[in-house]
XYZ file of N, CA and C in Angstrom:
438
model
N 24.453 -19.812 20.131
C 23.153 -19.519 19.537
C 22.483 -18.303 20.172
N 22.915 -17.768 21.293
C 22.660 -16.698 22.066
C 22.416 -15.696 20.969
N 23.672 -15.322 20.364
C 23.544 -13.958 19.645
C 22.283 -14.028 18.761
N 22.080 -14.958 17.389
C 20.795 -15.540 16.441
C 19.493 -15.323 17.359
N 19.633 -16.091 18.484
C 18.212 -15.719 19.016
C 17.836 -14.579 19.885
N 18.805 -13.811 19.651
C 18.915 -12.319 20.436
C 18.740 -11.106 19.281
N 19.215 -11.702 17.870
C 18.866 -11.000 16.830
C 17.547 -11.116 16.421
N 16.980 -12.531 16.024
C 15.925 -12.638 15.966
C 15.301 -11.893 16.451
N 14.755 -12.173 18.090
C 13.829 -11.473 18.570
C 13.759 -9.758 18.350
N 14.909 -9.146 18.175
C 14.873 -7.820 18.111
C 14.048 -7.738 16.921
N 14.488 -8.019 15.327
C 14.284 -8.113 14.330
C 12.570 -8.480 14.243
N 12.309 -9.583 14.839
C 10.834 -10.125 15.212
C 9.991 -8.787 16.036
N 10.484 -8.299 17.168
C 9.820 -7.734 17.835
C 9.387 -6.123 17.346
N 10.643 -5.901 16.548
C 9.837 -4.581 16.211
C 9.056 -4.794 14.180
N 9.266 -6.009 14.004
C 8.029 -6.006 13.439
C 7.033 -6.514 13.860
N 6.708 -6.794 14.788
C 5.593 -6.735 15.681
C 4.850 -5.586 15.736
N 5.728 -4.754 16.690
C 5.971 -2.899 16.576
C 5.185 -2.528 15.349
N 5.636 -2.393 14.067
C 5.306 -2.164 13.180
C 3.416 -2.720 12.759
N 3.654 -3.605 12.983
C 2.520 -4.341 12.871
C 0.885 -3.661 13.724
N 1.584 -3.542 14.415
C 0.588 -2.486 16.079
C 0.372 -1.010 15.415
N 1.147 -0.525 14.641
C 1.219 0.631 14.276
C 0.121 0.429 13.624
N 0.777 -0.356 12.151
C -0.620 0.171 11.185
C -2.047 -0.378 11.946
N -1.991 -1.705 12.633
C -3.256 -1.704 12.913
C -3.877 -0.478 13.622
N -3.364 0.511 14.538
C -3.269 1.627 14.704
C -4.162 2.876 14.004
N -4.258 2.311 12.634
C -4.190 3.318 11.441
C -2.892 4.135 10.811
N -1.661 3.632 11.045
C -0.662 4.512 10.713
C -0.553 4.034 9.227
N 0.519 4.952 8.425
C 0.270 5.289 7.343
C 1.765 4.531 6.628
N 3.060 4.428 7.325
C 4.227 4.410 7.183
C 4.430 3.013 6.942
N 4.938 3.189 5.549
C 5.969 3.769 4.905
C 5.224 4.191 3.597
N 4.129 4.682 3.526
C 2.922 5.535 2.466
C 2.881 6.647 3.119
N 1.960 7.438 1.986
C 1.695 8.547 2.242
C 0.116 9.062 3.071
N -0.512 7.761 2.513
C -2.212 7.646 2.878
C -2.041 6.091 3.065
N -3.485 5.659 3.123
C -4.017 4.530 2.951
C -3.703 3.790 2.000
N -3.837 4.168 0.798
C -3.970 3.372 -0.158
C -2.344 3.221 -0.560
N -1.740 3.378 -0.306
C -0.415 3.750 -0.753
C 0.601 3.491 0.296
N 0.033 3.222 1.417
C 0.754 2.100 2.589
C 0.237 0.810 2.366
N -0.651 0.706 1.943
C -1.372 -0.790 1.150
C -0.662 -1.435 0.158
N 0.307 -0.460 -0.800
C 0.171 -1.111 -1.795
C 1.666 -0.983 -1.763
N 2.219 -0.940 -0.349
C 3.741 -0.561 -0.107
C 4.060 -2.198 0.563
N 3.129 -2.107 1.722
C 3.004 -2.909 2.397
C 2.209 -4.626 2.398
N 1.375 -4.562 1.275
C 0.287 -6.008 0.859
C 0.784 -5.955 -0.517
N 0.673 -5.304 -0.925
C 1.152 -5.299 -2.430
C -0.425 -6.496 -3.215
N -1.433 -6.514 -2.260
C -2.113 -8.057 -3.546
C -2.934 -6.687 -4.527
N -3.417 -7.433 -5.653
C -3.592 -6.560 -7.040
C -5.207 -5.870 -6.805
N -4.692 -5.219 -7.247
C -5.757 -3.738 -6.790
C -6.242 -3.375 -5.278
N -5.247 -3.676 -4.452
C -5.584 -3.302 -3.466
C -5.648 -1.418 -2.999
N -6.419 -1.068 -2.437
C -6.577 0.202 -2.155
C -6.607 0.595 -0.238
N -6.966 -0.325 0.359
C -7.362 -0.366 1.696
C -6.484 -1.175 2.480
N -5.839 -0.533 3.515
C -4.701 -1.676 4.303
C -6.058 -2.904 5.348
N -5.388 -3.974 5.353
C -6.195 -4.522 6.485
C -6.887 -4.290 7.199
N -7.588 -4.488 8.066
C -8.120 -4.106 9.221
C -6.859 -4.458 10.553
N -7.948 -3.715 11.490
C -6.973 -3.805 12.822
C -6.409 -5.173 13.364
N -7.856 -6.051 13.108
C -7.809 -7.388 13.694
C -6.573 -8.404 13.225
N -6.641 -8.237 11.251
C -5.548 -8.941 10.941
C -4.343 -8.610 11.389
N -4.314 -7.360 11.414
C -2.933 -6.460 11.673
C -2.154 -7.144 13.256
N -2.876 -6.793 14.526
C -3.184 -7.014 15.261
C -2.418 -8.394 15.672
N -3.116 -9.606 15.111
C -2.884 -10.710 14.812
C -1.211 -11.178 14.295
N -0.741 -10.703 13.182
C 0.149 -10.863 12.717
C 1.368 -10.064 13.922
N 0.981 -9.150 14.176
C 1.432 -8.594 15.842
C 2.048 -9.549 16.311
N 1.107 -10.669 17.214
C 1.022 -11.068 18.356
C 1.882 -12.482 17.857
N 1.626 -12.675 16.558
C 2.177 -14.010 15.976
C 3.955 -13.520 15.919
N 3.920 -12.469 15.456
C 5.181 -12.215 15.409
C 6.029 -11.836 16.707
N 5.533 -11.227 17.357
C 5.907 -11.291 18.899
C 6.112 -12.886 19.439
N 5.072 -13.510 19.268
C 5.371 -14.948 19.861
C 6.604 -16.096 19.276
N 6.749 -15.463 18.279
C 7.643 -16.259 17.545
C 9.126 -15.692 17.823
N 9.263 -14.046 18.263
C 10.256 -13.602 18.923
C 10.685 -14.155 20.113
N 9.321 -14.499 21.365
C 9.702 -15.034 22.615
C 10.237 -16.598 22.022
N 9.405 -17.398 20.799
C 10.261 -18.476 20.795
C 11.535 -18.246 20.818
N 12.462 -17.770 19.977
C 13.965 -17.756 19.626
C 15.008 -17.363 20.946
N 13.638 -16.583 21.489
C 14.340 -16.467 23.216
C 14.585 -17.939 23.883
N 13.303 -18.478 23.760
C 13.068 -19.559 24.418
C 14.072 -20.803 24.265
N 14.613 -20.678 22.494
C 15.037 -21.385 22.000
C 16.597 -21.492 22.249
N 17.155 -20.577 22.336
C 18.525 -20.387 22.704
C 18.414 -20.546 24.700
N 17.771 -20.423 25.508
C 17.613 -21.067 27.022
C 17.676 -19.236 27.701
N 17.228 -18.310 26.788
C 17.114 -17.259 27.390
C 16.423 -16.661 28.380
N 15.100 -17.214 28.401
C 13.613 -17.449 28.894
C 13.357 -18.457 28.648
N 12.945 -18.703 29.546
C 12.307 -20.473 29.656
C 10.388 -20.237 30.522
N 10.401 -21.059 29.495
C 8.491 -21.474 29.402
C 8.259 -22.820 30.187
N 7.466 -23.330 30.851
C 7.123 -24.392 30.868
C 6.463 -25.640 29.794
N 7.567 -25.328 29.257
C 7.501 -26.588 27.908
C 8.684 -27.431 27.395
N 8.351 -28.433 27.391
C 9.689 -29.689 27.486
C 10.941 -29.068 25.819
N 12.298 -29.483 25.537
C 13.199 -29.129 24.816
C 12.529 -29.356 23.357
N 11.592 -31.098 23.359
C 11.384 -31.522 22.007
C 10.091 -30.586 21.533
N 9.405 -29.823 22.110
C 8.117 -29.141 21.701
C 8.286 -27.503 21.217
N 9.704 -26.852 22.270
C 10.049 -25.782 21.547
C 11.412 -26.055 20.337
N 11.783 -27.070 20.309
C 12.302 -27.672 19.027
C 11.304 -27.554 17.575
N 10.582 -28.550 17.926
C 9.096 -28.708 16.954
C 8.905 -27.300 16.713
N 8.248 -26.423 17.636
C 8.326 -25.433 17.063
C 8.819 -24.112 16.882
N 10.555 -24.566 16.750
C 11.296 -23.554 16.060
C 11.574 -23.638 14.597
N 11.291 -25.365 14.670
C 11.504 -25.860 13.024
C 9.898 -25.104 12.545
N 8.983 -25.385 12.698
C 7.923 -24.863 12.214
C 7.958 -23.561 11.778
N 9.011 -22.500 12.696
C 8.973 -21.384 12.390
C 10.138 -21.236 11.388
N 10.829 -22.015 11.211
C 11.480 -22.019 10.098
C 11.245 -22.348 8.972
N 10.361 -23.332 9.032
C 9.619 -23.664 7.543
C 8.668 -22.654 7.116
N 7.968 -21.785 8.000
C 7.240 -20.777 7.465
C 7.939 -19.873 6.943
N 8.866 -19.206 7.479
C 9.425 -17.816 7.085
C 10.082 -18.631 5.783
N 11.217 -19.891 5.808
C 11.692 -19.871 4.624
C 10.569 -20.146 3.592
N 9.606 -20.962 3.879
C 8.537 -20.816 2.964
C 7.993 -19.276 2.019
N 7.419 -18.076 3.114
C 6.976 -17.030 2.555
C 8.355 -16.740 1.961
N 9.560 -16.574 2.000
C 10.721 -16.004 1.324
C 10.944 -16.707 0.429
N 10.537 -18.051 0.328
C 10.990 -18.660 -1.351
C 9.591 -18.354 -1.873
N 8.771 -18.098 -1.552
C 7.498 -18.034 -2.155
C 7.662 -16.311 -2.842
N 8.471 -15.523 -2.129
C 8.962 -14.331 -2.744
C 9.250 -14.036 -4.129
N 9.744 -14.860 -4.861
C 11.040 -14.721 -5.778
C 9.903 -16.074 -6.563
N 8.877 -16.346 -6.532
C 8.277 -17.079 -7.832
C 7.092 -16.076 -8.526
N 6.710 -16.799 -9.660
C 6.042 -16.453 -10.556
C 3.834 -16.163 -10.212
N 3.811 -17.124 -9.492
C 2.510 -16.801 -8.548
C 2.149 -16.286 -7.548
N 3.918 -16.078 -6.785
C 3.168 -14.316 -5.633
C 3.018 -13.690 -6.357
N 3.788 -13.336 -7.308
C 3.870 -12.005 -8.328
C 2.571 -11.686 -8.990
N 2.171 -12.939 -8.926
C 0.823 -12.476 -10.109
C 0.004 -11.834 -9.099
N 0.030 -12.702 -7.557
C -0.621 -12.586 -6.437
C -0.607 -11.363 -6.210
N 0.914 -10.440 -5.909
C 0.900 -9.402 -5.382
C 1.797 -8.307 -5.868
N 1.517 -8.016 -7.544
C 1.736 -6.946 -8.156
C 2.018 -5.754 -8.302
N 1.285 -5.344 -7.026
C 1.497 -3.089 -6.886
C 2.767 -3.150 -6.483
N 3.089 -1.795 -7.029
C 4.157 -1.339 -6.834
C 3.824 -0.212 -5.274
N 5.077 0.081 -4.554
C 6.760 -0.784 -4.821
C 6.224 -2.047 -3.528
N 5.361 -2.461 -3.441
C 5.006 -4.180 -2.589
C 6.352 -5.011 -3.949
N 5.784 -4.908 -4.580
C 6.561 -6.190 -5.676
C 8.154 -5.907 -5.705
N 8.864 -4.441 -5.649
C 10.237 -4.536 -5.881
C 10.447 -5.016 -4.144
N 9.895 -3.832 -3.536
C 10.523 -4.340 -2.060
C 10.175 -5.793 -1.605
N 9.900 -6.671 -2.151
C 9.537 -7.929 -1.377
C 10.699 -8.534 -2.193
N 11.256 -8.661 -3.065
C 12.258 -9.270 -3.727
C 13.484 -8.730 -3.160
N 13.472 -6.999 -3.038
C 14.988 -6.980 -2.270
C 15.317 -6.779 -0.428
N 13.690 -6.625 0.127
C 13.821 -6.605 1.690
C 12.793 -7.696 2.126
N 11.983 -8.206 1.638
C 10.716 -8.851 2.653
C 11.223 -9.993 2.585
N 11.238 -10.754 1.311
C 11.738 -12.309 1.467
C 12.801 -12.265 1.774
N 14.357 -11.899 1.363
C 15.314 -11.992 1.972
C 15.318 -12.013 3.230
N 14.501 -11.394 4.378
C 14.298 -10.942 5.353
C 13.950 -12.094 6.132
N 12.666 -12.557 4.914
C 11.970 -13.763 5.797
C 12.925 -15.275 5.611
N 13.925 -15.642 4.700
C 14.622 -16.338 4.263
C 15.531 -16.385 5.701
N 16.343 -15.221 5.925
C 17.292 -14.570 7.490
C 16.752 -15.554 8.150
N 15.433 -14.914 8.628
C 15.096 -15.188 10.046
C 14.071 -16.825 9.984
N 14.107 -17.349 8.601
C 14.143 -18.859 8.784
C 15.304 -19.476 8.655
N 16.177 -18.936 8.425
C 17.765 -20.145 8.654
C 18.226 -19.418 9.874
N 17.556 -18.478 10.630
C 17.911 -18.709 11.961
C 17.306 -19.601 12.966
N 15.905 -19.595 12.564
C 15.032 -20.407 13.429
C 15.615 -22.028 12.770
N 16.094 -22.244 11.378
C 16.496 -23.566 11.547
C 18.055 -23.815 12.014
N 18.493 -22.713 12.636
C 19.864 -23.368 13.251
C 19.152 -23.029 14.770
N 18.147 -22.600 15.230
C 17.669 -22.615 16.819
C 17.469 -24.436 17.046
N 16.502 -24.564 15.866
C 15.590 -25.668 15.929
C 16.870 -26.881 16.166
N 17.768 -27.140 14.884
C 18.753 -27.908 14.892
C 19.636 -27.904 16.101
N 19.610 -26.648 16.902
C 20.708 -27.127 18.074
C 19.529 -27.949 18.949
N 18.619 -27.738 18.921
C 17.566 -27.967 20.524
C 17.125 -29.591 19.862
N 17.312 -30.464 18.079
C 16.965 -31.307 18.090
C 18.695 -32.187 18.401
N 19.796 -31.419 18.324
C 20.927 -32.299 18.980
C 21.156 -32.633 20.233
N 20.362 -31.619 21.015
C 20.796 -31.797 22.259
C 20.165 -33.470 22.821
């Protein structure tokens, strides 16, 4: 499980990275504002990326969820018992596969329309987030056999 939770975290950590950026004000993978908004959120008529704080946030969540998969494979170790970073590796697996099946239905879409948010979330974001929840549920599943 070494390698999965060594991918993970890379994969996790520099969208973290990413995450720091725009809160930042960066612009990438747009040209301006409005157009890294509607690359990146894709919800309908959006013109303005987040603020720093959400940005920021989703950062730190995503970073933490990187040190889990560390944690999870016995890479780094936390002071927290096997069944609690179990609990929550499954948690982090039900989220990501959650937002990635939530990808590919009929009410994100309505949700989050602009283009290219809507093509790229069908061929990189959910797939993406789908990955890195059937990794966190084969972290979770080894740490609930043990």
């Amino acid at each position: 499980m070494i390698p999965v939770a060594v991918l993970l975290a890379f994969v996790l950590t520099g969208l973290a990275a990413i995450h720091v950026y725009w809160a930042m004000g960066g612009v990438w993978p747009g040209t301006d504002e409005k157009s890294c908004a509607r690359a990146i959120a894709g919800f309908k008529g959006i013109d303005r990326m987040p603020g720093p704080g959400p940005s920021f946030f989703v950062a730190a969540i995503l970073f933490a969820t990187a040190v889990l998969a560390l944690v999870s494979a016995g890479i780094v170790a936390l002071p927290l018992t096997d069944t609690i970073v179990s609990f929550a590796a499954f948690a982090a697996a039900l989220v990501f596969l959650g937002r990635g099946i939530a990808g590919f239905t009929p009410a994100w879409r309505r949700l989050t329309p602009e283009m290219p948010f809507a093509s790229n979330d069908r061929r990189w974001y959910s797939p993406l987030c789908l990955l890195v929840g059937a990794g966190f549920t084969l972290l979770a599943s080894q740490g609930f056999a043990t």
